[in-house]
Each structure stands twice: as C-alpha cells, then as structure tokens.
XYZ file of N, CA, C and O in Angstrom:
780
model
N 94.889 115.590 83.127
C 95.672 115.989 84.360
C 95.168 114.882 85.685
O 94.338 114.461 85.953
N 96.549 114.762 86.449
C 96.554 113.572 87.412
C 95.853 114.170 88.698
O 96.331 115.321 88.935
N 94.852 113.595 89.439
C 94.509 114.081 90.931
C 95.709 113.787 91.930
O 96.530 113.221 91.597
N 95.502 114.988 92.418
C 96.466 115.130 93.787
C 96.545 113.677 94.700
O 95.382 113.102 94.910
N 97.633 113.464 95.008
C 97.879 112.098 95.898
C 97.398 112.334 97.468
O 97.537 113.771 97.690
N 96.711 111.676 98.117
C 96.220 111.859 99.364
C 97.512 112.183 100.237
O 96.950 112.844 101.404
N 98.727 111.812 100.171
C 99.670 112.186 100.870
C 100.279 113.421 100.620
O 101.504 113.741 101.434
N 100.020 114.100 99.780
C 100.470 115.489 99.253
C 99.458 116.491 98.846
O 98.846 116.158 97.889
N 99.600 117.563 99.321
C 98.627 118.514 98.938
C 98.755 119.435 97.832
O 97.845 119.841 97.163
N 100.076 119.063 97.247
C 100.161 119.632 95.678
C 100.848 120.945 95.775
O 100.945 121.521 94.796
N 100.996 121.515 96.995
C 101.451 123.039 97.342
C 102.942 123.256 96.900
O 103.606 122.180 97.273
N 103.495 124.276 96.509
C 104.902 124.127 96.107
C 105.707 124.105 97.716
O 104.942 124.634 98.548
N 106.960 123.644 97.599
C 107.803 123.537 98.796
C 108.211 125.009 99.094
O 108.297 125.804 98.420
N 108.440 125.009 100.429
C 109.007 126.237 100.900
C 110.381 126.447 100.812
O 111.073 125.065 100.606
N 111.194 127.524 100.927
C 112.409 127.464 100.671
C 113.290 126.401 101.617
O 112.671 126.167 102.705
N 114.492 125.795 101.276
C 115.229 124.844 101.896
C 115.547 125.390 103.195
O 115.731 124.564 104.106
N 115.796 126.505 103.484
C 116.375 126.949 104.871
C 115.357 126.941 105.868
O 115.644 127.245 106.942
N 113.873 126.786 105.631
C 112.945 127.205 106.727
C 112.517 125.752 107.455
O 111.882 126.083 108.426
N 112.670 124.788 106.952
C 112.213 123.580 107.725
C 112.535 123.272 108.968
O 111.703 123.091 110.122
N 113.860 123.720 109.480
C 114.143 123.905 111.064
C 113.253 124.982 111.719
O 112.844 124.482 112.776
N 113.023 126.023 111.229
C 112.217 127.079 111.817
C 110.858 126.542 111.992
O 110.195 126.848 113.006
N 110.240 125.770 110.829
C 108.862 125.607 111.003
C 108.740 124.213 112.008
O 107.945 124.086 112.773
N 109.902 123.203 111.940
C 109.791 122.194 113.244
C 109.760 122.951 114.610
O 109.013 122.332 115.469
N 110.402 123.841 114.686
C 110.482 124.705 115.907
C 109.018 125.179 116.392
O 108.659 125.215 117.398
N 108.364 125.956 115.302
C 106.846 125.988 115.449
C 106.082 125.079 115.819
O 105.014 125.184 116.587
N 106.313 123.942 115.071
C 105.465 122.877 115.252
C 105.533 122.221 116.458
O 104.513 121.806 117.246
N 106.742 122.131 116.966
C 106.997 121.762 118.480
C 106.158 122.646 119.406
O 105.753 122.285 120.752
N 105.842 124.036 118.991
C 104.967 124.843 120.139
C 103.674 124.621 119.836
O 102.617 125.294 120.291
N 103.242 123.543 118.945
C 101.705 123.211 118.505
C 101.076 124.072 117.349
O 99.831 124.266 117.299
N 101.978 124.745 116.592
C 101.532 125.690 115.455
C 101.097 124.810 114.503
O 101.707 124.154 113.472
N 99.771 124.778 113.955
C 99.168 124.041 113.181
C 99.358 124.512 111.634
O 99.556 123.670 110.682
N 99.457 125.588 111.477
C 99.882 126.364 110.382
C 101.195 125.977 109.733
O 101.476 125.563 108.761
N 102.239 125.734 110.909
C 103.312 125.550 110.426
C 103.527 124.059 109.997
O 104.424 123.712 109.252
N 102.697 123.231 110.847
C 102.919 121.671 110.410
C 102.214 121.502 109.048
O 102.613 120.851 108.229
N 101.107 122.455 108.581
C 100.881 122.309 107.352
C 101.669 122.743 106.045
O 101.939 121.915 105.185
N 102.450 123.509 106.662
C 103.680 123.973 105.776
C 104.698 122.794 105.693
O 105.289 122.444 104.538
N 105.175 122.155 106.870
C 106.264 121.488 106.884
C 105.666 120.113 106.158
O 106.286 119.209 105.405
N 104.689 119.877 106.202
C 103.812 118.489 105.765
C 103.956 118.727 104.198
O 104.269 117.831 103.572
N 103.406 119.941 103.816
C 103.741 120.128 102.376
C 105.163 119.889 101.807
O 105.270 119.531 100.879
N 106.097 120.295 102.493
C 107.440 120.057 102.183
C 107.978 118.870 102.267
O 108.804 118.379 101.274
N 107.480 118.009 103.283
C 108.329 116.861 103.377
C 107.395 115.418 102.964
O 107.982 114.398 102.863
N 105.967 115.712 102.603
C 105.211 114.791 102.465
C 105.675 114.016 101.252
O 105.722 112.536 101.210
N 106.104 114.472 100.262
C 106.384 113.654 99.026
C 107.919 113.040 99.203
O 108.011 111.750 98.668
N 108.833 113.490 99.628
C 110.112 112.890 99.939
C 109.901 111.799 100.791
O 110.512 110.727 100.711
N 108.987 111.877 101.855
C 108.943 110.564 103.047
C 108.221 109.708 102.317
O 108.659 108.590 102.178
N 107.115 109.820 101.462
C 106.429 108.835 100.664
C 107.528 108.116 99.865
O 107.736 106.981 99.623
N 108.218 109.245 99.150
C 109.077 108.436 97.897
C 110.131 107.500 98.770
O 110.424 106.351 98.114
N 110.708 107.899 99.859
C 111.518 107.054 100.531
C 110.804 105.658 101.378
O 111.384 104.762 100.920
N 109.863 106.085 101.521
C 109.147 104.804 102.324
C 108.750 103.945 101.232
O 108.874 102.584 101.409
N 108.331 104.379 100.155
C 107.966 103.355 98.779
C 109.105 102.555 98.361
O 109.108 101.379 98.193
N 110.227 103.292 98.252
C 111.604 102.628 97.874
C 111.869 101.394 98.887
O 112.548 100.240 98.535
N 111.698 101.666 100.219
C 111.801 100.559 101.302
C 110.847 99.458 101.217
O 111.011 97.973 101.264
N 109.473 99.774 101.172
C 108.363 98.937 101.170
C 108.017 98.318 99.815
O 107.687 97.171 99.746
N 107.979 99.157 98.626
C 107.806 98.596 97.568
C 106.159 98.390 97.206
O 105.701 97.692 96.516
N 105.173 98.845 98.173
C 103.847 98.681 98.179
C 103.404 99.974 98.566
O 103.386 100.516 99.469
N 102.664 100.612 97.431
C 102.162 101.915 97.441
C 101.222 102.250 98.605
O 101.236 103.132 99.426
N 100.147 101.091 98.686
C 99.229 101.130 99.953
C 99.781 101.196 101.389
O 99.737 102.154 102.087
N 100.858 100.344 101.721
C 101.471 100.449 102.797
C 102.527 101.381 103.084
O 102.595 102.077 103.919
N 103.032 102.138 101.920
C 103.901 103.168 101.958
C 102.808 104.424 102.170
O 103.592 105.287 103.099
N 101.901 104.470 101.833
C 101.041 105.610 102.147
C 100.545 105.587 103.689
O 100.647 106.361 104.235
N 100.349 104.341 104.149
C 100.095 104.341 105.570
C 101.399 104.733 106.613
O 101.112 105.448 107.422
N 102.308 104.146 105.963
C 103.662 104.411 106.958
C 104.145 105.989 106.695
O 104.261 106.504 107.715
N 104.119 106.367 105.383
C 104.145 107.988 105.396
C 103.367 108.801 106.392
O 103.580 109.688 107.002
N 102.196 108.384 106.457
C 101.251 109.050 107.318
C 101.433 108.979 108.870
O 101.522 109.778 109.531
N 101.808 107.619 109.110
C 102.367 107.410 110.484
C 103.890 108.452 111.016
O 103.709 108.937 111.975
N 104.413 108.463 109.888
C 105.759 109.156 109.986
C 105.206 110.816 110.451
O 105.897 111.300 111.083
N 104.379 111.326 109.595
C 104.115 112.495 109.588
C 103.184 112.913 110.799
O 103.298 113.901 111.542
N 102.489 111.757 111.422
C 102.016 112.016 112.909
C 102.894 112.144 113.931
O 103.069 112.773 114.574
N 103.971 110.994 113.626
C 105.236 111.247 114.430
C 105.736 112.492 114.602
O 106.121 112.877 115.338
N 105.763 113.038 113.432
C 106.538 114.454 113.098
C 105.808 115.324 114.261
O 106.640 116.176 114.637
N 104.386 115.463 114.136
C 103.675 116.344 114.839
C 103.868 116.144 116.215
O 103.937 117.187 116.884
N 104.165 114.841 116.484
C 103.976 114.636 118.100
C 105.527 114.840 118.622
O 105.851 115.190 119.980
N 106.639 114.659 117.733
C 108.161 114.837 118.267
C 108.810 115.762 117.847
O 109.947 115.801 117.889
N 108.139 116.692 117.212
C 108.852 118.101 116.688
C 109.964 118.337 117.659
O 110.966 119.234 117.369
N 109.568 118.468 118.924
C 110.295 119.233 119.772
C 111.819 118.345 119.833
O 112.651 118.699 120.793
N 111.891 117.042 119.492
C 112.960 116.295 119.580
C 114.267 116.729 118.558
O 115.141 116.363 118.763
N 113.674 117.309 117.707
C 114.753 117.668 116.558
C 115.679 118.774 117.181
O 115.359 119.508 117.811
N 116.903 118.328 116.799
C 118.022 119.064 117.229
C 118.940 119.790 116.127
O 119.630 118.744 115.315
N 118.742 120.993 115.738
C 119.386 121.528 114.578
C 120.951 121.330 114.819
O 121.800 121.339 113.397
N 121.606 121.204 115.661
C 123.162 121.109 115.890
C 123.445 119.535 115.221
O 124.599 119.237 114.936
N 122.472 118.537 115.456
C 122.801 117.208 114.961
C 122.649 116.930 113.546
O 122.791 115.657 112.800
N 121.967 117.953 112.775
C 121.956 117.603 111.420
C 120.568 118.489 110.616
O 120.058 119.131 111.659
N 120.425 118.384 109.363
C 119.359 119.273 109.074
C 117.804 118.630 109.392
O 117.893 117.530 109.577
N 117.053 119.483 109.335
C 115.467 119.157 109.428
C 115.199 118.036 108.581
O 114.551 117.187 108.954
N 115.431 118.314 107.167
C 115.130 117.335 106.152
C 115.713 115.889 106.393
O 115.081 114.759 106.493
N 116.884 115.916 106.817
C 117.655 114.649 107.245
C 116.900 113.924 108.435
O 116.827 112.682 108.421
N 116.589 114.730 109.325
C 115.783 114.322 110.555
C 114.745 113.511 110.181
O 114.364 112.440 110.520
N 113.734 114.256 109.296
C 112.555 113.665 108.923
C 112.595 112.385 108.107
O 111.934 111.474 108.540
N 113.698 112.683 107.302
C 113.632 111.292 106.416
C 114.376 110.196 107.495
O 114.157 108.850 107.057
N 115.162 110.383 108.157
C 115.638 109.494 109.072
C 114.506 108.695 109.885
O 114.256 107.590 110.037
N 113.543 109.446 110.405
C 112.018 109.058 110.800
C 111.482 108.121 109.841
O 111.082 106.954 110.420
N 111.151 108.577 108.779
C 110.555 107.860 107.780
C 111.369 106.211 107.309
O 110.749 105.381 107.339
N 112.700 106.478 107.541
C 113.481 105.473 107.116
C 113.187 104.195 108.053
O 113.105 103.084 107.839
N 113.384 104.812 109.563
C 113.287 103.750 110.810
C 111.857 103.248 110.580
O 111.696 102.074 110.855
N 110.968 103.943 110.212
C 109.493 103.519 110.131
C 109.187 102.410 109.302
O 108.581 101.329 109.590
N 109.925 102.774 108.103
C 109.680 101.860 107.139
C 110.376 100.587 107.427
O 109.955 99.376 106.853
N 111.752 100.574 107.968
C 112.493 99.500 107.968
C 111.805 98.572 109.310
O 111.634 97.366 109.204
N 111.180 99.391 110.218
C 110.366 98.830 111.253
C 109.206 97.936 110.725
O 108.757 96.647 111.112
N 108.520 98.180 109.752
C 107.339 97.941 108.856
C 108.012 96.392 108.418
O 107.257 95.444 108.309
N 109.014 96.541 107.587
C 109.482 95.582 107.065
C 109.994 94.396 108.083
O 109.722 93.074 107.686
N 110.463 94.728 109.008
C 111.024 93.604 109.971
C 109.873 93.104 110.673
O 109.622 92.022 111.040
N 108.621 93.971 111.051
C 107.585 93.499 111.404
C 106.883 92.659 110.689
O 106.183 91.332 111.251
N 106.715 92.977 109.320
C 106.208 91.914 108.370
C 106.879 90.533 108.377
O 106.236 89.602 108.314
N 108.198 90.752 108.358
C 109.112 89.386 108.360
C 109.048 88.608 109.587
O 108.849 87.429 109.441
N 108.808 89.228 110.612
C 108.413 88.569 111.999
C 107.206 87.800 111.986
O 107.295 86.882 112.520
N 105.985 88.492 111.496
C 104.945 87.930 111.197
C 104.937 86.649 110.539
O 104.400 85.657 110.784
N 105.426 86.736 109.394
C 105.552 85.710 108.352
C 106.411 84.888 108.900
O 105.934 83.458 108.779
N 107.585 84.950 109.537
C 108.097 83.965 110.277
C 107.168 83.191 111.442
O 107.444 82.083 111.516
N 106.666 83.962 112.244
C 105.718 83.382 113.269
C 104.752 82.578 112.541
O 104.600 81.476 113.150
N 104.101 82.886 111.562
C 102.931 81.990 110.960
C 103.639 80.780 110.400
O 102.949 79.727 110.559
N 104.977 80.727 109.902
C 105.545 79.654 109.384
C 106.059 78.689 110.353
O 105.519 77.704 110.307
N 106.195 79.102 111.300
C 106.635 78.078 112.625
C 105.553 77.772 113.268
O 105.325 76.437 113.353
N 104.387 78.473 113.027
C 103.188 77.814 113.764
C 102.490 76.717 112.683
O 101.933 75.789 113.249
N 102.838 77.067 111.582
C 102.075 76.102 110.464
C 102.818 74.885 110.582
O 102.534 73.696 110.302
N 104.404 75.151 110.805
C 105.114 73.838 110.614
C 104.695 72.929 111.863
O 104.752 71.659 111.994
N 104.496 73.580 113.070
C 104.258 72.929 114.316
C 102.653 72.183 114.223
O 102.759 71.292 114.943
N 101.861 72.896 113.522
C 100.596 72.258 113.584
C 100.362 71.279 112.606
O 99.384 70.512 112.736
N 101.207 71.296 111.620
C 101.112 70.249 110.483
C 101.979 68.960 110.741
O 103.131 69.185 110.708
N 101.355 67.888 111.176
C 102.202 66.837 111.238
C 103.473 66.158 110.062
O 102.834 66.826 109.010
N 104.369 65.914 110.187
C 105.261 65.148 109.342
C 104.449 64.476 108.181
O 104.917 64.311 107.046
N 103.421 63.780 108.683
C 102.572 62.857 107.924
C 101.288 62.907 108.213
O 100.964 63.421 109.366
N 100.280 62.479 107.523
C 98.667 62.942 107.665
C 98.530 61.468 108.588
O 98.558 60.039 108.075
N 98.369 61.295 109.800
C 98.181 60.394 110.714
C 96.960 59.504 110.292
O 96.742 58.423 110.386
N 96.056 60.479 109.938
C 94.640 59.940 109.701
C 94.843 58.821 108.222
O 94.289 57.732 108.520
N 95.326 59.740 107.236
C 95.691 58.764 106.245
C 96.225 57.620 106.170
O 96.116 56.378 105.833
N 97.264 57.676 107.155
C 98.180 56.778 107.419
C 97.649 55.595 108.128
O 97.578 54.374 107.977
N 96.731 56.029 109.076
C 96.021 54.892 109.804
C 94.809 54.126 109.050
O 94.771 52.997 108.992
N 94.204 54.927 108.027
C 93.109 54.322 107.291
C 93.853 53.426 106.190
O 93.345 52.309 106.072
N 94.852 53.812 105.741
C 95.942 53.111 104.782
C 96.243 51.588 105.232
O 96.034 50.498 104.957
N 96.702 51.812 106.706
C 97.151 50.511 107.377
C 95.890 49.551 107.835
O 96.124 48.487 107.293
N 94.716 50.444 108.112
C 93.605 49.232 108.211
C 93.192 48.641 106.926
O 92.838 47.523 106.892
N 93.245 49.465 105.870
C 92.738 48.849 104.713
C 93.515 47.647 104.155
O 93.459 46.740 103.893
N 95.101 47.910 104.397
C 95.829 46.996 104.038
C 95.418 45.474 104.799
O 95.855 44.588 104.303
N 95.609 45.590 106.160
C 95.365 44.642 107.068
C 94.063 43.770 106.816
O 94.026 42.681 106.480
N 92.851 44.578 106.195
C 91.895 43.944 105.902
C 91.954 43.070 104.616
O 91.590 42.024 104.455
N 92.462 43.818 103.477
C 93.117 42.988 102.497
C 93.726 41.701 102.826
O 93.722 40.790 102.283
N 94.714 41.723 103.701
C 95.508 40.720 103.879
C 94.651 39.522 104.776
O 94.822 38.203 104.396
N 93.680 40.018 105.577
C 92.699 39.029 106.213
C 91.938 38.139 105.295
O 91.598 37.302 105.233
N 91.139 39.125 103.999
C 90.555 38.812 103.072
C 91.379 37.622 102.153
O 90.732 36.611 101.867
N 92.448 38.063 101.996
C 93.226 36.941 101.188
C 93.850 35.874 102.134
O 93.816 34.807 101.357
N 94.073 35.889 103.323
C 94.543 34.848 104.116
C 93.224 33.792 104.211
O 93.475 32.510 104.308
N 91.943 34.315 104.120
C 90.826 33.583 104.287
C 90.520 32.645 103.053
O 89.945 31.747 102.947
N 91.196 33.089 101.923
C 91.287 32.307 100.523
C 92.090 31.189 100.513
O 92.104 30.447 99.683
N 93.066 31.053 101.461
C 93.843 29.980 101.553
C 93.233 28.774 102.161
O 92.404 28.901 102.930
N 94.108 27.505 101.900
C 93.559 26.355 102.643
C 93.952 26.524 104.155
O 94.738 27.155 104.535
N 93.269 25.641 105.071
C 93.387 25.727 106.326
C 95.144 25.468 106.737
O 95.851 26.429 107.548
N 95.720 24.571 106.305
C 96.956 24.075 106.222
C 97.969 25.339 105.914
O 98.988 25.607 106.476
N 97.643 25.942 104.738
C 98.362 27.295 104.031
C 98.137 28.272 105.253
O 99.253 28.921 105.308
N 97.045 28.466 105.505
C 96.660 29.443 106.509
C 97.525 29.640 107.688
O 98.252 30.334 108.048
N 97.483 28.467 108.509
C 98.067 28.047 109.479
C 99.462 28.191 109.489
O 100.265 28.867 110.413
N 100.163 27.684 108.489
C 101.615 27.890 108.154
C 102.280 29.056 107.889
O 103.114 29.621 108.568
N 101.466 29.875 107.023
C 101.778 31.276 106.776
C 101.639 32.221 108.310
O 102.627 32.947 108.450
N 100.637 31.932 108.982
C 100.637 32.873 110.101
C 101.506 32.565 111.080
O 101.896 33.341 111.522
N 101.796 31.006 111.423
C 102.584 30.871 112.387
C 104.030 31.450 111.966
O 104.849 31.965 112.660
N 104.525 31.457 110.642
C 105.711 31.750 110.186
C 105.986 33.226 110.119
O 106.838 33.768 110.593
N 104.811 33.919 109.572
C 105.110 35.232 109.287
C 104.610 36.178 110.412
O 104.889 37.249 110.638
N 103.594 35.691 111.249
C 102.994 36.481 112.507
C 103.466 36.307 113.778
O 103.521 37.100 114.630
N 103.802 34.756 114.116
C 104.109 33.990 115.077
C 105.776 33.860 114.898
O 106.164 33.850 116.159
N 106.302 34.371 113.723
C 107.800 34.239 113.885
C 108.686 32.969 114.147
O 109.702 32.688 114.408
N 107.824 31.809 113.847
C 108.552 30.601 113.778
C 109.298 30.250 112.446
O 108.692 30.643 111.464
N 110.013 29.490 112.781
C 110.673 28.729 111.453
C 110.056 27.678 110.903
O 108.958 27.238 111.295
N 110.540 27.244 109.616
C 109.806 26.217 108.850
C 109.684 24.913 109.722
O 108.828 24.250 110.029
N 110.833 24.697 110.392
C 110.969 23.672 111.275
C 109.876 23.351 112.305
O 109.195 22.695 112.687
N 109.906 24.600 113.032
C 108.879 24.837 114.479
C 107.687 24.832 113.896
O 106.697 24.210 114.428
N 107.226 25.203 112.787
C 105.769 25.294 112.009
C 105.621 23.831 111.988
O 104.511 23.307 112.294
N 106.501 22.936 111.382
C 106.444 21.538 110.867
C 105.826 20.881 112.391
O 105.035 20.005 112.394
N 106.830 21.114 113.299
C 106.407 20.264 114.710
C 105.310 20.908 115.380
O 104.533 20.021 115.908
N 104.788 22.219 115.269
C 103.443 22.551 115.752
C 102.161 22.014 115.055
O 101.238 21.556 115.712
N 102.368 21.952 113.695
C 101.350 21.447 113.001
C 101.313 20.016 112.996
O 100.417 19.295 112.379
N 102.441 19.328 113.455
C 102.579 17.647 113.142
C 102.391 17.251 111.893
O 101.608 16.458 111.482
N 103.205 18.028 110.936
C 103.213 17.847 109.363
C 104.729 17.829 108.765
O 105.486 18.465 109.675
N 105.133 16.914 108.088
C 106.468 16.825 107.681
C 106.911 18.323 107.297
O 106.077 19.240 106.821
N 108.296 18.545 107.217
C 108.886 19.816 106.976
C 108.424 20.226 105.362
O 108.251 21.093 105.133
N 108.828 19.088 104.520
C 108.492 19.202 103.046
C 106.889 19.683 102.824
O 106.918 20.622 101.812
N 105.908 19.162 103.406
C 104.845 19.463 103.287
C 104.519 21.004 103.728
O 103.793 21.835 103.038
N 105.147 21.402 104.823
C 105.024 23.030 105.435
C 105.550 23.719 104.544
O 104.954 24.868 104.000
N 106.909 23.292 103.919
C 107.346 24.377 102.803
C 106.525 24.382 101.606
O 106.466 25.523 100.990
N 106.050 23.325 100.905
C 105.263 23.365 99.885
C 103.885 24.162 100.293
O 103.700 24.898 99.245
N 103.232 23.889 101.214
C 102.037 24.644 101.546
C 102.288 26.150 101.929
O 101.413 26.891 101.599
N 103.502 26.260 102.596
C 103.882 27.932 102.586
C 104.065 28.650 101.238
O 103.558 29.721 100.919
N 104.827 27.889 100.321
C 105.346 28.519 99.080
C 103.669 28.402 98.331
O 103.877 29.585 97.618
N 102.787 27.717 98.091
C 101.632 27.714 97.488
C 100.689 29.064 98.150
O 100.155 29.606 97.563
N 100.774 28.812 99.355
C 100.104 30.166 100.149
C 100.639 31.283 99.715
O 99.877 32.219 99.717
N 101.892 31.546 99.783
C 102.536 32.876 99.583
C 102.279 33.389 98.103
O 102.028 34.582 97.806
N 102.373 32.338 97.329
C 101.802 32.631 95.792
C 100.437 33.170 95.666
O 100.175 34.129 95.127
N 99.432 32.425 96.353
C 98.288 32.875 96.395
C 97.933 34.233 96.998
O 97.266 35.098 96.627
N 98.613 34.306 97.951
C 98.533 35.782 98.814
C 99.190 37.063 97.778
O 98.368 37.733 97.761
N 100.430 36.512 97.196
C 100.786 37.579 96.340
C 99.855 37.841 95.207
O 99.507 39.270 94.860
N 99.470 36.918 94.703
C 98.017 37.241 93.543
C 97.064 37.818 94.050
O 96.433 38.847 93.255
N 96.604 37.696 95.073
C 95.565 38.364 95.746
C 95.638 39.589 96.067
O 94.784 40.428 96.029
N 96.644 39.802 96.800
C 97.265 41.146 97.116
C 97.744 42.101 95.809
O 97.567 43.226 95.988
N 97.975 41.547 94.770
C 98.274 42.306 93.475
C 99.857 42.564 93.683
O 100.013 43.619 93.031
N 100.545 41.863 94.246
C 101.987 42.449 94.639
C 102.960 41.803 93.425
O 102.735 40.749 92.801
N 103.508 42.839 92.785
C 104.305 42.144 91.764
C 105.648 41.613 92.103
O 106.066 41.751 93.166
N 106.104 40.758 91.324
C 107.299 39.849 91.663
C 108.436 40.767 91.815
O 108.581 41.869 91.255
C-alpha cells in the first residue's frame, strides 16, 4: 500500500455540485469547509500543476500555494462566471505558469549576467602569452650578430626599408639584405616557426 501524498489527505471527494457552496463557506472563514474543499481539489490541482511544471517537488510547492490562495481569496469566486472547480483550476494554472515564467526570467537574468561578467577572451591569459612571446623574441634576437640584430630591428620594429637600413648603418644594400635574410632564418629556427 502506498503512503498518502502530503498534498492530499486521501478522503473521498464530495459530490460535484457542492464546491460552490463550500467556497462560499470558506469565504466566511469556515475551516471545516476548507478541509472538505481541500480534499476535493488537492489532487486535481497537483495534477494540473505537475503537467505544467514537470517537477514533483515544485509542483507540490505550487499546489500548496494555490490552496493557500484559495483560502485567502474564496470570496472572489463568482458562480455566475463558471464552476467552482474551473475557478480553482484556473488559479492553479495561472500560478504554475507564473512559476515557469519566473524560472525562465531568472535563467535569462543569470545568463545575461554571466555573459556580461565573462570577457570575450581571457585578458590575463592573453597578456601572459604576449609577454612570453616578446621574451622569446628578445632572447632569439640576442642570439643574432650585431649587424643582423640592428638590421632586423630597424626594418621590422622601426619600419625602415632595406635601403634606409643600409643608409642608417652605412653598409651596402646587398650586405643588409644578406644579413637580414640570415638573421630572419636564425630567428625562425630559434622561435620554432614552420616555413
């Protein structure tokens, strides 16, 4: 035998024509009438909420909220606008949909906050990588001859043409080109760059 669910006392339901009268009594603070309407609507309320939320724990919580709302707002029931059971199930459906919307809004807020807090790239890693690369280039440049290092530095970091480098160093253009070619080959090998 299965234990009774906490959201339903397990008593048989009252006749279907009685919920409206029970709600009228609940509106006047009748606790016994509330116990009877609770037994009548608890299972259908839970079932409807479970179909919307699909999570038993949340469904029990929302069903409980609906039943508390039923106790507080029973005076709002208008039998001319529909049956008592329809009114109760409308309360349940609205509360379940509100929970879904609230959960979705919270998820959306968390996602936006996460996107805003996480940079498009890791700035620290980028800075470390850049510094390490600079250090490797400096180390490899120090392995070149003086003329190779000066030629490469002036051309690639200073933006000078081969002819301008030749004039600045007072060396023939052919010598500058040869030194730069040899220097760049040594740099490539030192840095481990593929051809």
